[in-house]
XYZ file of C-alpha atoms in Angstrom:
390
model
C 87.571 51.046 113.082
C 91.072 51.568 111.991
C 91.926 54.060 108.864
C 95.570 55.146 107.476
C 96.512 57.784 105.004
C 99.679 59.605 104.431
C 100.074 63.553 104.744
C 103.738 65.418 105.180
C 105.607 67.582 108.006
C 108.343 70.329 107.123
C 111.786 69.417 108.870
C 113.961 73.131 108.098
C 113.475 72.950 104.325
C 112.619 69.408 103.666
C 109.765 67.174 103.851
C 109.115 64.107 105.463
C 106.460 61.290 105.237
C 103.669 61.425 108.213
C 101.174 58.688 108.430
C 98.110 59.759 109.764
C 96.317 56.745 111.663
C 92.457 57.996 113.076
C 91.072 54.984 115.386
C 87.365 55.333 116.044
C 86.485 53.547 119.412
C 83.327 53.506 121.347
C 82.608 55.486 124.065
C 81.586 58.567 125.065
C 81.824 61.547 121.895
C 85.671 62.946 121.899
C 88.452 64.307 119.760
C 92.037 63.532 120.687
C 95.074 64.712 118.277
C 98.815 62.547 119.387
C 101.921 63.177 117.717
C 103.532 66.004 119.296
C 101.283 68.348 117.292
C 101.392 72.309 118.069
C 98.106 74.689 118.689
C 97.262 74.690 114.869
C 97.378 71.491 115.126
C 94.815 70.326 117.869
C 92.914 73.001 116.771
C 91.896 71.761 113.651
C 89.247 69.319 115.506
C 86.785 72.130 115.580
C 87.703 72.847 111.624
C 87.336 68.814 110.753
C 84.063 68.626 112.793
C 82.352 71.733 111.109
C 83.878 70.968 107.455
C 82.540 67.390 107.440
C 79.130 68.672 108.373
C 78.643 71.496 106.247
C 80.286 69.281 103.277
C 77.236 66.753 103.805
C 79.014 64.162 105.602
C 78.003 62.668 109.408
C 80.600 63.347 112.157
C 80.630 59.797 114.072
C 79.358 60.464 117.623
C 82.508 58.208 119.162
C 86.024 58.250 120.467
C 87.970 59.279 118.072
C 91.795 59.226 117.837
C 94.419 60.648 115.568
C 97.908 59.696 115.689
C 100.552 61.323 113.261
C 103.619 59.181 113.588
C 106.573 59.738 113.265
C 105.085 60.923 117.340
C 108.989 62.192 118.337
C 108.948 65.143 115.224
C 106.890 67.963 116.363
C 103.682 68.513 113.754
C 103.096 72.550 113.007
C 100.403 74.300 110.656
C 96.882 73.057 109.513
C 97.686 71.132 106.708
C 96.420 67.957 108.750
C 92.821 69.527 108.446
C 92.405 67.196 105.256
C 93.968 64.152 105.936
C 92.911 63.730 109.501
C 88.955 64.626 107.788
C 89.937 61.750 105.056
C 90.933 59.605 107.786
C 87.705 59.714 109.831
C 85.565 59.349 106.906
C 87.717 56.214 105.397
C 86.968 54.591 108.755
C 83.306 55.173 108.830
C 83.247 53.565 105.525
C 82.685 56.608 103.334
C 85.432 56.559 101.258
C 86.913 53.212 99.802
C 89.423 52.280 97.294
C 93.499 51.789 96.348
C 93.550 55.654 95.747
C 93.672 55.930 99.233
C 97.091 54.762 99.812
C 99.103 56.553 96.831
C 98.933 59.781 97.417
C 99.898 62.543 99.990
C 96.918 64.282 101.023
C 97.722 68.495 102.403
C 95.029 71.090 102.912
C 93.741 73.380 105.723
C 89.802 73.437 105.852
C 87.752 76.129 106.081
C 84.381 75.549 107.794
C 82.139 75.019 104.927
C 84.518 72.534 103.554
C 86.678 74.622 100.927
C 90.512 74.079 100.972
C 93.025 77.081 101.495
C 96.784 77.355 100.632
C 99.407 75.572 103.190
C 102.979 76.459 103.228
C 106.294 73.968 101.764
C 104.308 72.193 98.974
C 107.145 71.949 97.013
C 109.581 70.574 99.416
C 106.573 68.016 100.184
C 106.184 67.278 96.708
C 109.818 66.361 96.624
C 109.030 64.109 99.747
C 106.487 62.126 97.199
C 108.448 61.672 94.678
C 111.004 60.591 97.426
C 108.964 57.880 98.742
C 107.443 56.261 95.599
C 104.107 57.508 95.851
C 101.715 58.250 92.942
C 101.370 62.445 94.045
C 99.964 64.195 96.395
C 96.397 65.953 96.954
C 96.442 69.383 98.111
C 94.393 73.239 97.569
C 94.451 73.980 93.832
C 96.563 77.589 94.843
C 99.661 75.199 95.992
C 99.055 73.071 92.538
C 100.991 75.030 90.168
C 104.129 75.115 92.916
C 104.408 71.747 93.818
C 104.061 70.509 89.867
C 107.729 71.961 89.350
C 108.494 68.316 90.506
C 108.449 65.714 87.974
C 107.227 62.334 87.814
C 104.523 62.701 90.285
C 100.531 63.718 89.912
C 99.541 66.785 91.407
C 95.514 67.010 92.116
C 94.594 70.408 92.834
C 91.303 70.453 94.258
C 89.568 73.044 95.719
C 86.831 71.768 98.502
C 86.581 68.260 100.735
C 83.745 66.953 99.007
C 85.770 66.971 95.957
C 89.154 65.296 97.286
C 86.326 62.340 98.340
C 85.065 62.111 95.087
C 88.103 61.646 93.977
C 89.672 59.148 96.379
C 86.536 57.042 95.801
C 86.835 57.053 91.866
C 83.771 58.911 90.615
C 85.259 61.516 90.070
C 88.443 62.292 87.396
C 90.118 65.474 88.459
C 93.417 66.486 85.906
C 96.680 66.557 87.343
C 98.051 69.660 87.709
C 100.853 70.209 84.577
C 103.550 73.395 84.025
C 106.015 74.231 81.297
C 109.071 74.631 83.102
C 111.144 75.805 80.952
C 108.587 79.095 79.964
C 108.397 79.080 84.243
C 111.946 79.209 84.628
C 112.152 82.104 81.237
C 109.659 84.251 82.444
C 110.570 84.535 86.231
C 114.177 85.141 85.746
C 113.259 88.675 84.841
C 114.199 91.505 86.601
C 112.582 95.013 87.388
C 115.565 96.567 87.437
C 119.211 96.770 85.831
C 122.517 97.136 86.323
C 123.046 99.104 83.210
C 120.782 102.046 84.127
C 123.653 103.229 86.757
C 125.048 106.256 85.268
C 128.451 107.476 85.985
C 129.914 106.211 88.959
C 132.536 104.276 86.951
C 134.817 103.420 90.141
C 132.096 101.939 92.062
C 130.875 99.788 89.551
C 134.047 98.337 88.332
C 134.326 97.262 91.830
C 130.907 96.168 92.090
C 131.425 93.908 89.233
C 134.915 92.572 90.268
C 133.441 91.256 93.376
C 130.438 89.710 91.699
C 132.113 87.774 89.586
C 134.097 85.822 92.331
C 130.911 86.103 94.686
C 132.967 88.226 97.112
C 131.781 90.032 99.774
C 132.081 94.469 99.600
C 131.940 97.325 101.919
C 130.650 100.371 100.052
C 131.533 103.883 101.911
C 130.189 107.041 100.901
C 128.081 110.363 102.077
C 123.992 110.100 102.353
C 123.243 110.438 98.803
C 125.556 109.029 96.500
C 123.929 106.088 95.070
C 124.760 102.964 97.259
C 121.465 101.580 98.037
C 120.427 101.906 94.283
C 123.771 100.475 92.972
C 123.501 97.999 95.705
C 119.936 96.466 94.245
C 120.944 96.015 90.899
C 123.954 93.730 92.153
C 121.757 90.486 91.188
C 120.930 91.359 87.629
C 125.153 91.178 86.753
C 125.086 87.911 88.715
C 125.470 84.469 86.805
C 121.459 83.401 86.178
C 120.748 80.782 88.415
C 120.577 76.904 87.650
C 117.560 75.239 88.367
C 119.044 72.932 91.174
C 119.407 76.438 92.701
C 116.149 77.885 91.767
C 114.425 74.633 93.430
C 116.668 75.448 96.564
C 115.562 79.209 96.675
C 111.764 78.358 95.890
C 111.864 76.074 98.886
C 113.292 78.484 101.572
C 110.009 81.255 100.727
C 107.655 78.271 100.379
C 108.742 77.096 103.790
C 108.441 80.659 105.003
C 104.974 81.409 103.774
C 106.636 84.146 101.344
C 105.926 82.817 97.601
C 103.983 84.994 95.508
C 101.022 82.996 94.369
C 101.874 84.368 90.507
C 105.094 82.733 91.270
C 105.896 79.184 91.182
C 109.312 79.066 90.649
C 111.816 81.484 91.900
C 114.638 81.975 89.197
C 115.991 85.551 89.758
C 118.863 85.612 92.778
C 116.930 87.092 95.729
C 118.073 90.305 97.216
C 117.073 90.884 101.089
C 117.993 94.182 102.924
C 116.509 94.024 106.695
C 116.516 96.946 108.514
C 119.432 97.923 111.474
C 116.983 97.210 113.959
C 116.862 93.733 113.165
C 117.045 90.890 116.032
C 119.728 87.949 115.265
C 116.872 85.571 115.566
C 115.221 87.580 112.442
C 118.752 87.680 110.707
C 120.128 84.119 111.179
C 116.834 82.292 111.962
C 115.421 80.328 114.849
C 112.701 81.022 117.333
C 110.057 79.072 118.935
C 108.985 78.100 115.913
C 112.307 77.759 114.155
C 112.127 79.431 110.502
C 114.423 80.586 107.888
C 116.185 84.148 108.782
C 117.063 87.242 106.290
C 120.447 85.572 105.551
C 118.330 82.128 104.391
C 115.753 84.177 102.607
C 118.961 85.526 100.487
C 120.401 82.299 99.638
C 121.999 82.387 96.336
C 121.342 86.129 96.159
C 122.792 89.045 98.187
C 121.849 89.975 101.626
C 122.160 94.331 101.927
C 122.967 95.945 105.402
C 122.487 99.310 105.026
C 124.128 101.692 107.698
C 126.311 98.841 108.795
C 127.346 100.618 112.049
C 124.068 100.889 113.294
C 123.644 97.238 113.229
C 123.574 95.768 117.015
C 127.200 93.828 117.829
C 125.503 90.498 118.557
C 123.739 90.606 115.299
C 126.875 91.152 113.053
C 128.623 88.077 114.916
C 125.697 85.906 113.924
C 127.391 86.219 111.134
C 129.998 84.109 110.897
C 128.905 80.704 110.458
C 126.849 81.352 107.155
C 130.049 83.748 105.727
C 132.394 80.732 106.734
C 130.248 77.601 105.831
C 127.401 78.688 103.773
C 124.490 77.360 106.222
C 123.259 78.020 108.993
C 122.962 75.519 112.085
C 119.870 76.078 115.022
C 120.039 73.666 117.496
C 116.750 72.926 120.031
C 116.399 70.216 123.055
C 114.554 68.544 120.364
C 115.604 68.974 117.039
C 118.899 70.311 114.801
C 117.642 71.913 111.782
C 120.054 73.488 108.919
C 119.261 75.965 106.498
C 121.364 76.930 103.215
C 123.136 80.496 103.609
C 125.488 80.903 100.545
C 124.908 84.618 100.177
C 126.842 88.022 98.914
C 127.457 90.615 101.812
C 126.899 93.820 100.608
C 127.354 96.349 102.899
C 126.934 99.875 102.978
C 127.615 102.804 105.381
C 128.317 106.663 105.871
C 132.012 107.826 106.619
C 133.380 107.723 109.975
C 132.567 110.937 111.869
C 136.300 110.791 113.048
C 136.914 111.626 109.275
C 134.782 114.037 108.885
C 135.461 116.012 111.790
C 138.840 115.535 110.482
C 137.985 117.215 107.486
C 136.196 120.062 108.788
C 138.794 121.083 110.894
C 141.657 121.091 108.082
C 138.877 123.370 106.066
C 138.724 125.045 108.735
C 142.592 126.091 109.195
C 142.733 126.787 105.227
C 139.773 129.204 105.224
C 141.594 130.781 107.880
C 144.647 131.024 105.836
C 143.430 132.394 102.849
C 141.534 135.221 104.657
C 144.166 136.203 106.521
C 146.014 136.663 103.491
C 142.902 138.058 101.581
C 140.293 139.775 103.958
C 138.198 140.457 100.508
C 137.199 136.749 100.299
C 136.662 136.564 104.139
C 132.833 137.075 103.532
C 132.677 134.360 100.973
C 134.631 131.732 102.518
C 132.906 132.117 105.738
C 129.311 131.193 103.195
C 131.100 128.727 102.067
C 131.931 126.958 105.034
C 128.265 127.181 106.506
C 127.177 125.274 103.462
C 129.935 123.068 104.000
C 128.715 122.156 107.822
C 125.255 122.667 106.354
């Protein structure tokens, strides 16, 4: 027997539609996953076959196929757990009914049948709303994210038995309903603020100049003087974000596994300061797995390097394309995905040692002026110029 249902695969930031076809053949007992699917992926065999059992439901002893087409778009996480389970018990029979066909269906099973969170609901959400479905089912944590988008249903459920319940109509589960406009209010606070700078009047002036045209600034100053702590209170003097742009952020972390469960919508501008020992795979993305980088993960925010001169060469040319074009490009044998990288440099960094040495040494010469002329304040200037070097 022959069953369909529709599930979702992440493409960079966006969502696609995947149909999910399980063919149930007879012959001897085996589980074979198509579709170009990763480890998680054929893995989740062992998950399906223990979930359906411990949830009460007969694993057919028989041949058993699943196909996730599009085949030529490679299939990564367990979110398939549930609709390649859904699958195999539509074909046996177990679950009938139009439900079956309107909505996306997302979830990675644990073995006694409970759901657990998955990663991109949102952007998958938008995918449903894309395609004309009626929602999508998926773990009751992802719920509250993925009902930011409107016009759809979003069933939260929480174990398999219950998404077949549901699917076969005896069981009413409510869909899953947020007030975004006390969302978007209460997460566009921030923990900290520009005005609680004190002093500095130079810096900030120039601080605020360059925020409001969204230009990029090199801060230069001795360990000490307040440019990391000026440097994270940049966002809270930046315009508050729209909520085209808060949808945009909230995608990039959702994508990356990063959203804070409290959190359903990001709406403060995101500030990201990797460390100088960063790769430029872990700055501008990619890997074997491509994901979003540090200077994605600060999209419509500002990105902080800290000790800019300690940063590697190769990972400051990186660079370029998302300062020039405001994305970022990674291109594989297989696929071309973009990411959005519209961010504020801020960069920070000690003064040159050139400069200082420079300075020393003209200190130097004038202490050895004025106690020539002077040899009372010899003593003193020569404390004063240890606590200098000091």
């Amino acid at each position: 027997m022959l069953a369909k249902v529709f599930s979702s695969a992440l493409i960079g930031i966006d969502a696609i539609i995947v149909d999910v076809e399980v063919d149930l053949a007879p012959g001897l007992p085996a589980f074979a996953t198509v579709g170009l699917p990763d480890g998680a992926v054929k893995e989740s065999k062992d998950r399906v076959r223990a979930a359906l059992k411990n949830s009460g439901y007969d694993f057919p002893a028989r041949r058993i196929t699943a196909n996730l087409a599009p085949a030529d778009i490679k299939k990564e996480g367990a979110a398939y757990d549930l609709p390649i389970s859904i699958g195999i018990l539509a074909a046996t029979g177990v679950i009938k009914g139009p439900r079956l066909h309107d909505y996306i269906l997302l979830g990675e099973l644990s073995l006694d049948g409970g759901l657990k969170a998955i990663r991109g609901a949102l952007s998958m959400a938008v995918a449903a709303k894309r395609a004309g479905l009626t929602g999508l089912i998926l773990p009751a944590e992802n719920a509250p994210e993925a009902a930011v988008v409107e016009g759809i249903d979003v069933v939260g459920a929480t174990s398999l038995a219950q998404v077949v319940e549901f699917l076969s109509a005896r069981e009413s589960i409510d869909p899953c309903r947020v007030d975004l406009q006390a969302l978007f209010t209460s997460g566009s606070e921030y923990g900290e603020d520009f005005s609680e700078v004190k002093g500095q009047e130079h810096a900030k002036r120039a601080l605020e100049v360059a925020a409001s045209g969204g230009h990029n600034i090199l801060m230069i100053g001795p360990p000490g003087s307040g440019k990391t702590m000026i440097a994270r209170r940049i966002p809270t003097i930046l315009p508050q974000m729209s909520f085209e742009e808060a949808i945009e952020t909230t995608k990039i972390f959702s994508v990356s596994g990063m959203l804070e469960k409290e959190r359903a919508l990001l709406a403060v501008r995101p500030f990201r300061a990797p460390h100088h020992t960063i790769s430029d795979v872990g700055l501008i993305g990619g890997g074997t797995t491509p994901k979003p980088g540090e200077v994605s993960l600060a999209h419509n925010g500002v990105l902080f390097l800290d000790e800019l001169p300690e940063f590697k060469k190769n990972v400051l040319e990186v660079l370029r394309q998302p300062l020039e074009d405001g994305k970022v490009t990674i291109s594989r044998s297989l696929l071309s995905l973009t990411y959005p990288a519209r961010v504020m440099l801020v960069a920070a960094m000690n003064p040159w040692r050139c400069v200082n040495l420079s300075l020393l040494t003209r200190t130097k010469g004038y202490k050895r002026r004025q106690n020539a002329e002077n040899p009372r304040r010899r003593q003193s200037s020569q404390q004063a110029l240890s606590r200098f070097v000091a």
